Amino acid sequence: MDNKQLAEMLFPNVKLSTQEIEQNFPPRNLPPTAQVVRFAPSPTGFLHIGNFFTAFIDRLTASKSNGVFFFRLEDTDKKREVAGSELVALNMLKAYDILPDEGLMPNLTQIGNYGPYAQSQRTQIYLAYAKKLVANGKAYPCFCEKTDGKKEVIKKREQQLTQDGDIEEQDICRNLSYNQIEQNLKANLPFAIRLKSCGLPDQTIKFYDEIRGERELHVNCKDVILVKNNGTPPYTFAHPIDDHLMGTTLVIRGEDWFPSLPCHLEITKALGFAPPKYAHTPNLCMIGANDNKLKLSKRMGASDMRFFIKQGYPKTAILEYLLNLANSGFELWRKNNPQLCYKEFPFSINKIGKSSPIFDLVKLDDVSKTIISKMNTETAYNNLFEWAKDNDEFMFNKIKENSDFVKKIVNIGREISKPRKDIAKWKDFETVFAFMFHAPTVFEWDTKFKSDIIKNVLLAFLKTFCILDSNEIFFGKLKDICAPLGFSSDMKIFKANSEKFLGNIADIACIIRTAITGKQDSPDLYTIMQILGKIECENRTNFAYNSL
RNA sequence: GGUCUCGUGGUCAAAUGGUUAAGACACCGCCCUUUCACGGCGGAAUUAGGGGUUCGAACCCCCUCGAGAUCACCA
């Protein structure tokens, strides 16, 4: 018996040759500068911000190079699959307008000539290559009992550490004779296929990473699994085959893949493929809840993209914040080009930093506040509406009841040269403008005034209040009530002789503001009163008066 | 434990051996101002530590320390 016969014995039902497969995946006809990149998530049920980050980098890289961005589902492990995960991921890409050009789409159709784009549908392809490797003596069957699950692996590793300080894979099946293999097969023993690694312990391999630059690592020495004993491949085998056949030119993926790169390179070489370029992106970290400064890995801190949707961050805020993490020059560019779309920014994958950045929600809020503050009323209102529809029943009902009222609130401090920055996310809207929706029942009065003084101010205000007044007249009337109450209507005079007055014009305005909103700080008082209307203003003032 | 990666203010970071180590967020102060925001001006704050090479080091070399990743028939 020889290896060719062995391959036939192991895979009698695999008739497809690798040559036939290659014919179905012709090289792409693209200009040499075009990058073909892919986003290849596994269906775990949610989309992590770090994965989203790499997908965004994929989208930018393909667009900038006039290349192709495709989506491939890595669903070879059916045990772990969460149904519908691909839709969660794809809908998120759609929501942020960074959909791929090719592959699986949100309507679950597949676009492109390099499919199928779900690995579970490509088993025959992987098996054909596995068969070829066995025939060439580069892989062999393994009948060992399998280790299954992370707990078992950790336990086994701990045992090995106490014994000899190093972890060695035992490849006892590597030297099985053809006879032994034949007997095992006759006994119907399940088998996996392992790579017959050519690596020696002290050999190194040089390669270039688009983000990390020139590197030298130890070669792979492990006889890794290529086909599991259930007949499906692990990622390690599927990735080189798919990215070769699909014409990927640049593999962009998280840095947690970095250590397995030598292994992937050896498999790629064994298969006879030219390796793609690689770019390993730093992992995004979140800061600990109890203010510790530990960087948390993605496995420790959940950071589901749906969080940002539920909070109501504008999609460009998320994208621009992430873009700034990727290329910090974006900030300056944005300052110099306030009107341009982020897509115009000269993104460069080589300028991505090497260390893992902490995702800073405070900074995100700042980016987001600026973006929201620049929206015109119509856009802001539409954004609020779309968000409330799915995420906030109270606000959605308010909009349905009286959309003009809500629109007027949205308009506060907007469409002016120095717009207010009150809102970082649409969820803030209700809290920032709570006083517009609920008349205050508690009042944060300025404690330096006794209640009878406050009452006098409110009475004087009510006597002259007219909703039809212009801002100038309204404020002029407030000035007029100053002197009789012992207040100063001129701030400069007050500052020079503060001991001669009970208070000043600012205090008068503050008392009325507190009566109307319950708080000492708010957006422009006149605007608020105009929106609330005559009756509401009078009712609120009377209620405040009676509560004293 | 092995291997690998990364360490510049609280955070994101610029500065490829050559001015006083940019800028942004956050913080503090002042100005503007009927409050709060916005805006403007200013301030405090960083090359993890120790050696070496050099006229000169954040940058090159070595050691130490810290953090992270990885070491599955998961991806």
Coordinates of C-alpha atoms in Angstrom, one line a residue, chain A residues 73-315:
Chain A
L73 CA -19.8 32.4 7.6
E74 CA -17.5 30.1 9.5
D75 CA -20.0 27.7 10.7
T76 CA -18.1 24.4 10.7
D77 CA -18.8 23.8 14.4
K78 CA -22.4 22.9 14.5
K79 CA -22.4 22.2 18.2
R80 CA -21.7 25.8 19.1
E81 CA -23.8 27.4 16.5
V82 CA -26.5 29.8 17.6
A83 CA -29.3 29.9 15.1
G84 CA -29.8 33.2 13.3
S85 CA -26.4 34.6 14.2
E86 CA -25.4 35.4 10.7
L87 CA -28.5 37.7 10.5
V88 CA -27.5 39.4 13.7
A89 CA -24.1 40.2 12.3
L90 CA -25.3 41.1 8.8
N91 CA -28.0 43.3 10.0
M92 CA -25.5 45.2 12.2
L93 CA -23.3 45.8 9.2
K94 CA -26.3 47.0 7.3
A95 CA -27.4 49.3 10.1
Y96 CA -24.0 50.9 10.0
D97 CA -23.9 51.0 6.2
I98 CA -20.7 48.9 5.9
L99 CA -22.2 45.9 4.1
P100 CA -19.9 43.6 2.1
D101 CA -20.0 43.5 -1.7
E102 CA -20.1 39.8 -1.9
G103 CA -21.0 36.6 0.0
L104 CA -23.9 36.1 2.4
M105 CA -26.3 39.0 2.4
P106 CA -28.9 40.1 5.0
N107 CA -31.7 38.6 3.0
L108 CA -29.7 35.3 3.2
T109 CA -29.1 35.2 -0.6
Q110 CA -25.5 34.7 -1.7
I111 CA -23.9 37.2 -4.1
G112 CA -20.7 36.3 -6.0
N113 CA -19.0 33.6 -8.0
Y114 CA -16.8 32.2 -5.2
G115 CA -19.4 30.6 -3.1
P116 CA -20.9 28.9 -1.3
Y117 CA -20.1 31.4 1.4
A118 CA -21.0 29.3 4.4
Q119 CA -18.3 26.8 5.3
S120 CA -20.8 24.2 6.3
Q121 CA -21.7 24.0 2.6
R122 CA -18.1 23.5 1.5
T123 CA -17.3 20.2 3.2
Q124 CA -16.6 18.3 0.0
I125 CA -14.0 20.9 -1.0
Y126 CA -12.1 20.6 2.3
L127 CA -12.2 16.8 2.1
A128 CA -10.8 16.8 -1.4
Y129 CA -7.8 18.8 -0.2
A130 CA -7.4 16.6 2.8
K131 CA -7.4 13.6 0.5
K132 CA -4.8 15.2 -1.6
L133 CA -2.6 15.9 1.4
V134 CA -2.8 12.3 2.5
A135 CA -2.0 11.1 -1.0
N136 CA 1.1 13.3 -1.0
G137 CA 2.2 12.1 2.4
K138 CA 1.6 15.4 4.1
A139 CA -1.2 14.3 6.3
Y140 CA -2.3 11.1 8.1
P141 CA -5.2 9.6 10.0
C142 CA -5.3 9.8 13.7
F143 CA -7.4 7.4 15.8
C144 CA -6.7 8.9 19.2
E145 CA -9.5 9.7 21.6
K146 CA -10.4 13.3 21.1
T147 CA -10.2 16.1 23.7
D148 CA -13.4 18.0 23.7
G149 CA -14.1 21.4 25.2
K150 CA -12.0 24.0 26.8
K151 CA -12.3 22.8 30.4
E152 CA -10.8 19.5 29.4
V153 CA -7.9 21.2 27.6
I154 CA -7.1 23.4 30.6
K155 CA -7.2 20.5 33.0
K156 CA -4.9 18.5 30.8
R157 CA -2.6 21.4 30.4
E158 CA -2.4 22.0 34.1
Q159 CA -1.4 18.4 34.6
Q160 CA 1.3 18.6 32.0
L161 CA 2.6 21.9 33.5
T162 CA 3.2 20.3 36.9
Q163 CA 5.0 17.4 35.3
D164 CA 7.5 18.7 32.9
G165 CA 6.8 22.4 32.3
D166 CA 6.0 22.0 28.6
I167 CA 3.1 21.0 26.6
E168 CA 3.7 18.4 23.9
E169 CA 1.2 17.1 21.5
Q170 CA 1.4 13.3 21.3
D171 CA 1.3 12.2 17.7
I172 CA 1.2 8.5 18.4
C173 CA -0.7 7.9 15.2
R174 CA 1.9 9.5 13.0
N175 CA 3.9 6.4 12.7
L176 CA 1.1 3.9 12.4
S177 CA 1.8 1.3 9.7
Y178 CA -0.5 0.8 6.8
N179 CA -1.6 -2.5 8.3
Q180 CA -2.5 -0.9 11.6
I181 CA -4.5 1.8 9.8
E182 CA -6.3 -0.8 7.7
Q183 CA -7.2 -2.8 10.8
N184 CA -8.5 0.3 12.6
L185 CA -10.6 1.2 9.6
K186 CA -12.0 -2.3 9.4
A187 CA -12.9 -2.0 13.0
N188 CA -14.9 1.2 12.1
L189 CA -12.8 3.3 14.5
P190 CA -13.5 7.0 13.9
F191 CA -10.5 9.0 12.6
A192 CA -9.4 12.5 12.3
I193 CA -6.8 13.8 9.8
R194 CA -3.6 15.4 11.1
L195 CA -1.0 17.5 9.3
K196 CA 2.4 15.8 9.1
S197 CA 4.3 18.9 10.2
C198 CA 7.8 19.4 8.7
G199 CA 8.7 22.0 11.4
L200 CA 11.7 21.6 13.6
P201 CA 11.8 23.2 17.1
D202 CA 14.5 25.8 16.4
Q203 CA 13.5 26.8 12.9
T204 CA 12.0 30.2 12.5
I205 CA 10.0 31.8 9.7
K206 CA 10.0 35.4 8.6
F207 CA 6.9 37.2 7.4
Y208 CA 5.6 40.6 7.0
D209 CA 2.4 41.7 8.8
E210 CA 0.8 44.8 7.4
I211 CA 0.3 46.3 10.9
R212 CA 3.1 44.7 12.8
G213 CA 5.8 44.9 10.2
E214 CA 8.7 42.4 9.7
R215 CA 8.5 39.5 12.2
E216 CA 10.3 36.2 12.9
L217 CA 8.5 33.4 14.7
H218 CA 9.1 29.8 15.5
V219 CA 7.7 27.5 12.8
N220 CA 4.8 25.3 13.5
C221 CA 5.8 21.8 14.8
K222 CA 2.4 20.5 15.7
D223 CA 0.5 17.9 13.8
V224 CA -2.7 19.9 14.0
I225 CA -6.1 18.5 13.1
L226 CA -7.2 19.1 9.5
V227 CA -10.3 17.1 9.5
K228 CA -12.2 16.3 12.7
N229 CA -13.5 12.8 13.2
N230 CA -17.0 14.0 12.2
G231 CA -15.7 14.8 8.8
T232 CA -15.6 18.6 9.1
P233 CA -12.5 20.8 9.2
P234 CA -11.6 23.2 11.9
Y235 CA -10.9 26.9 11.1
T236 CA -7.2 26.1 10.8
F237 CA -7.8 24.1 7.7
A238 CA -10.8 25.8 6.2
H239 CA -9.2 29.3 6.3
P240 CA -6.2 28.7 4.0
I241 CA -8.4 26.8 1.5
D242 CA -11.2 29.3 1.4
D243 CA -9.0 32.3 1.3
H244 CA -7.0 30.8 -1.6
L245 CA -10.1 29.8 -3.6
M246 CA -12.0 33.0 -2.9
G247 CA -9.0 35.1 -4.0
T248 CA -8.4 36.9 -0.7
T249 CA -5.4 39.1 -1.0
L250 CA -5.3 40.4 2.6
V251 CA -6.5 38.6 5.7
I252 CA -7.5 41.2 8.3
R253 CA -8.3 39.6 11.6
G254 CA -7.8 40.1 15.4
E255 CA -4.4 39.7 17.0
D256 CA -5.5 36.7 18.9
W257 CA -4.8 34.8 15.6
F258 CA -1.3 36.0 15.5
P259 CA 0.3 33.0 17.4
S260 CA -1.4 30.5 15.0
L261 CA 0.0 32.2 11.9
P262 CA 3.0 29.8 11.5
C263 CA 0.6 26.9 11.5
H264 CA -1.6 28.5 8.9
L265 CA 1.4 29.3 6.8
E266 CA 2.6 25.7 6.9
I267 CA -0.8 24.4 5.9
T268 CA -0.9 26.9 3.1
K269 CA 2.5 25.7 1.9
A270 CA 1.5 22.1 2.2
L271 CA -1.5 22.8 0.0
G272 CA 0.7 24.5 -2.6
F273 CA -0.9 27.9 -2.3
A274 CA 0.7 31.3 -2.3
P275 CA -0.1 32.8 1.1
P276 CA -2.2 36.0 1.3
K277 CA -1.0 39.1 3.1
Y278 CA -1.9 39.4 6.7
A279 CA -2.9 42.3 9.0
H280 CA -3.5 41.4 12.7
T281 CA -5.5 44.2 14.3
P282 CA -5.2 45.0 18.0
N283 CA -8.0 43.8 20.2
L284 CA -10.3 46.4 21.6
C285 CA -10.5 46.4 25.4
M286 CA -13.1 47.8 27.8
I287 CA -12.2 49.3 31.2
G288 CA -13.4 47.4 34.3
A289 CA -16.7 48.3 35.9
N290 CA -15.2 49.1 39.3
D291 CA -12.8 51.6 37.9
N292 CA -9.8 49.3 37.8
K293 CA -7.4 49.8 34.9
L294 CA -7.0 46.3 33.8
K295 CA -7.4 45.7 30.2
L296 CA -10.1 43.2 29.7
S297 CA -10.0 40.7 26.9
K298 CA -13.0 40.3 24.7
R299 CA -13.7 37.0 26.4
M300 CA -14.1 38.7 29.8
G301 CA -16.1 41.7 29.0
A302 CA -19.1 41.4 26.9
S303 CA -19.5 44.3 24.4
D304 CA -22.3 43.5 22.1
M305 CA -22.9 45.9 19.3
R306 CA -26.5 45.9 20.1
F307 CA -25.7 48.0 23.2
F308 CA -24.8 51.0 21.0
I309 CA -28.0 50.6 19.0
K310 CA -30.1 50.4 22.2
Q311 CA -28.4 53.5 23.6
G312 CA -29.1 55.4 20.4
Y313 CA -25.7 56.4 19.3
P314 CA -25.7 57.8 15.7
K315 CA -24.0 55.3 13.4

